[in-house]
Amino acid sequence: MAKQMSIHGLDAAQAGLCQGVTAQTTRKWLGRYLTGGEAALVDASSRPARSPRSFDESKALLIVELRRRRMLQSRIARYAGVSATTVSRVLTRAGLSRLSDLQSAEPVIRHKHEAPGDMLHIDTKKLGRIVRPSHRVTGNRRNSVEGAGWETLFVAIDDHARIAFTAMHRDEKKHEAVAFVHNAVAYYAGLGVRIKRLLTDNGAAFRSKEFAAACKALGMQHKFTRPYRPQTNGKAGRFIQSALREWAYGWTYQNSAERTHALASW
């Protein structure tokens, strides 16, 4: 294109029309050709000649190494002679912005008991009471329902067979928890399964004397999840997530009774 303009005397509009580009683009390339010949038509690097704000990679490695020694960011900044903002940026890029990031994740150990009834997982989930479709359904915050209260979904799931039993209760207090565990054990007994052990979180209802007495009367050993380790009761937790997605939040309900009625069919 530049040669056509230079040799054949085409103007910018004519040469650009032949190549499908604008006259402005044509003039730009002609200028480069006239200044430096064909060598000037090769795309140049867009990297600037100077990068005054670029950071020395060796210093970044030093910051990461100091962090691995569990040094705080403010101390790293003083030691490396850089700003705290720079330290934060480097550590964020390295995935070490928090000291807890230095701790290697514990391997996930998946347990499966050998027979139905060997372990029953129980968990709960609070759900807002429905008096009319709220903003979750309508998408309009003006339809928010304030002060309607809560109900509690109780979930039990057998560790081996993955068969679940669920029920809605008015709250998650000890008397409701005791009623649920009796109903759950009766349900599994109807399937020919005797529950031997029970796993729950450390909620007040499950720590109560009344719940302990119920477990003893039912002949079950009661175990608790480790503090801050909800994945210990992961089977019940995953079931609750499915219930929320497919049942509780998957349909529009006019009231709580309608939602509870739909739980059985789900």
XYZ file of C-alpha atoms in Angstrom:
266
model
C 0.000 0.000 0.000
C 2.786 2.425 0.880
C 4.613 1.489 -2.338
C 1.457 2.081 -4.399
C 1.129 5.562 -2.988
C 4.827 6.364 -3.378
C 5.421 4.810 -6.810
C 2.036 5.072 -8.528
C 1.010 8.382 -7.034
C -2.256 7.190 -5.477
C -3.736 9.468 -2.870
C -4.549 8.231 0.648
C -8.246 7.707 -0.057
C -7.613 5.643 -3.202
C -4.939 3.443 -1.620
C -7.042 2.957 1.502
C -10.046 1.942 -0.594
C -7.983 -0.747 -2.286
C -6.889 -2.177 1.082
C -10.139 -1.640 2.971
C -8.732 0.839 5.483
C -9.289 4.512 6.198
C -7.300 7.349 4.650
C -5.938 8.199 8.117
C -4.479 4.704 8.481
C -3.062 4.894 4.981
C -1.255 8.164 5.715
C 0.174 6.729 8.947
C 1.789 3.775 7.175
C 3.012 5.944 4.312
C 4.760 8.204 6.807
C 6.491 5.221 8.398
C 7.577 3.905 4.989
C 8.990 7.241 3.856
C 10.847 7.670 7.143
C 12.427 4.241 7.526
C 11.674 2.155 4.477
C 10.302 -1.395 4.683
C 12.029 -2.010 8.020
C 9.844 0.680 9.579
C 6.695 -1.250 8.604
C 7.435 -4.026 11.132
C 5.348 -3.625 14.308
C 7.440 -2.234 17.118
C 7.202 -3.407 20.731
C 4.627 -1.571 22.811
C 6.777 -1.926 25.932
C 7.938 1.497 27.140
C 11.641 2.281 27.032
C 11.567 2.989 30.771
C 9.312 1.548 33.505
C 10.075 3.638 36.587
C 7.282 1.972 38.580
C 8.331 -1.611 37.777
C 9.448 -3.728 40.724
C 12.681 -5.657 41.078
C 11.822 -9.359 40.858
C 14.598 -10.315 43.279
C 13.072 -8.019 45.891
C 9.673 -9.631 45.311
C 11.243 -13.033 45.979
C 12.757 -11.634 49.189
C 9.327 -10.403 50.335
C 7.797 -13.828 49.706
C 10.645 -15.581 51.525
C 10.261 -13.313 54.562
C 6.536 -13.982 54.580
C 7.175 -17.717 54.608
C 9.093 -17.084 57.822
C 5.790 -15.744 59.196
C 6.952 -12.139 59.236
C 4.250 -9.440 59.423
C 3.797 -7.119 56.449
C 4.913 -3.995 58.321
C 8.161 -5.687 59.375
C 8.746 -7.006 55.849
C 8.371 -3.460 54.495
C 11.029 -2.140 56.900
C 13.391 -5.049 56.239
C 13.082 -4.890 52.437
C 13.083 -1.097 52.294
C 9.796 -0.808 50.402
C 6.354 0.555 51.191
C 3.678 -1.462 52.955
C 1.504 -1.084 49.837
C 4.185 -2.747 47.724
C 4.498 -5.610 50.201
C 0.730 -6.075 50.195
C 0.626 -6.129 46.391
C 3.420 -8.709 46.131
C 1.927 -10.961 48.806
C -1.543 -10.783 47.269
C -0.093 -11.817 43.917
C 1.693 -14.725 45.644
C -1.451 -15.775 47.535
C 0.115 -15.019 50.918
C -1.736 -11.892 52.002
C -2.868 -13.608 55.229
C -0.729 -15.581 57.644
C -3.299 -18.367 57.511
C -2.408 -18.800 53.825
C 0.895 -20.297 54.983
C -0.884 -23.221 56.584
C -1.175 -26.164 54.230
C -4.745 -27.294 53.778
C -5.582 -30.502 55.579
C -6.257 -33.371 53.181
C -9.922 -34.212 52.813
C -10.546 -37.622 54.341
C -13.832 -39.117 53.218
C -15.348 -41.664 55.575
C -18.083 -44.099 54.684
C -19.385 -46.391 57.365
C -19.796 -50.033 56.491
C -23.497 -50.508 57.189
C -26.718 -48.471 57.386
C -27.268 -47.114 60.876
C -23.586 -47.000 61.791
C -23.692 -43.184 61.675
C -26.550 -40.729 61.252
C -25.732 -37.097 60.410
C -28.116 -34.392 61.648
C -27.986 -30.719 60.729
C -30.336 -27.725 60.681
C -31.046 -24.692 58.523
C -33.086 -21.632 59.506
C -35.538 -20.445 56.846
C -37.504 -17.228 56.868
C -41.208 -17.689 57.522
C -43.289 -16.896 54.414
C -46.288 -14.579 54.703
C -46.187 -13.588 51.016
C -43.664 -13.782 48.135
C -40.731 -11.538 49.078
C -37.940 -9.789 47.190
C -36.113 -13.116 46.696
C -38.916 -14.015 44.269
C -40.039 -10.636 42.935
C -36.565 -9.108 42.686
C -37.913 -5.883 44.225
C -36.492 -4.864 47.608
C -39.704 -2.984 48.365
C -41.337 -6.399 48.695
C -39.100 -7.357 51.614
C -40.919 -8.943 54.541
C -39.632 -7.742 57.909
C -40.322 -9.440 61.223
C -41.997 -12.569 59.827
C -39.769 -14.788 61.958
C -38.057 -18.063 61.258
C -38.668 -21.774 60.878
C -36.062 -24.528 60.982
C -35.400 -27.336 58.554
C -34.025 -30.425 60.312
C -32.150 -32.936 58.170
C -30.954 -36.448 58.990
C -28.980 -38.529 56.499
C -27.562 -42.018 56.867
C -23.817 -42.063 56.261
C -23.807 -45.370 54.376
C -27.101 -45.499 52.487
C -27.457 -41.715 51.933
C -31.170 -42.012 52.726
C -32.455 -38.763 54.243
C -35.266 -37.813 56.597
C -36.368 -34.180 56.838
C -38.921 -32.143 58.756
C -39.816 -28.501 59.333
C -39.968 -27.294 62.945
C -40.953 -23.982 64.485
C -37.429 -23.379 65.835
C -34.104 -25.108 66.511
C -34.386 -25.327 70.294
C -33.859 -28.441 72.368
C -37.475 -29.648 72.486
C -37.759 -29.485 68.693
C -34.401 -31.261 68.337
C -35.525 -34.041 70.686
C -38.789 -34.475 68.778
C -36.933 -34.655 65.479
C -34.403 -37.263 66.591
C -37.220 -39.495 67.893
C -39.071 -39.183 64.584
C -35.900 -39.787 62.585
C -35.014 -42.953 64.504
C -38.591 -44.200 64.058
C -38.401 -43.512 60.315
C -35.210 -45.519 59.873
C -36.556 -48.289 62.091
C -39.432 -48.561 59.618
C -36.813 -49.274 56.957
C -35.237 -51.966 59.116
C -32.290 -49.793 60.177
C -31.211 -49.300 63.796
C -29.247 -46.116 64.402
C -26.121 -46.781 66.460
C -24.284 -43.471 66.345
C -25.305 -39.871 65.771
C -23.224 -36.898 64.591
C -24.312 -33.281 65.127
C -22.727 -29.861 65.425
C -22.140 -28.156 68.772
C -25.391 -26.186 68.828
C -27.043 -25.507 72.179
C -29.970 -27.814 71.415
C -27.685 -30.767 70.716
C -25.591 -30.002 73.809
C -28.641 -29.945 76.078
C -29.330 -32.507 78.797
C -32.681 -33.302 77.191
C -31.075 -34.255 73.894
C -28.410 -36.331 75.649
C -31.155 -38.177 77.532
C -33.018 -38.836 74.281
C -29.910 -40.308 72.663
C -29.317 -42.530 75.687
C -32.923 -43.721 75.665
C -32.662 -44.528 71.958
C -29.429 -46.458 72.500
C -27.269 -44.162 70.355
C -23.756 -42.875 70.880
C -23.749 -39.115 70.271
C -20.689 -37.491 68.697
C -20.015 -33.841 67.854
C -18.255 -32.224 64.919
C -14.905 -30.586 65.579
C -15.135 -26.838 66.239
C -14.747 -24.734 63.082
C -14.794 -27.889 60.964
C -18.272 -27.930 59.372
C -17.029 -30.301 56.652
C -17.040 -33.041 59.309
C -20.814 -33.063 58.862
C -20.547 -32.456 55.142
C -23.090 -35.035 53.995
C -25.918 -33.278 55.823
C -24.602 -29.888 54.727
C -24.562 -30.871 51.053
C -28.074 -32.279 51.335
C -29.258 -28.969 52.793
C -27.688 -27.084 49.878
C -29.588 -29.295 47.436
C -32.801 -28.759 49.392
C -32.397 -24.991 49.336
C -31.633 -24.913 45.625
C -34.307 -27.355 44.437
C -37.059 -26.968 47.037
C -36.900 -23.945 49.355
C -35.710 -21.399 46.769
C -36.581 -23.316 43.606
C -40.292 -22.452 43.594
C -42.586 -19.585 44.540
C -44.642 -20.225 47.682
C -47.484 -18.071 48.948
C -46.938 -19.058 52.588
C -44.887 -21.323 54.850
C -47.525 -24.060 54.921
C -47.313 -24.366 51.145
C -43.536 -24.666 51.332
C -43.702 -27.318 54.059
C -46.271 -29.302 52.063
C -43.939 -29.273 49.045
C -41.074 -30.698 51.122
C -42.652 -34.150 51.298
C -42.989 -34.512 47.530
C -39.476 -33.177 46.989
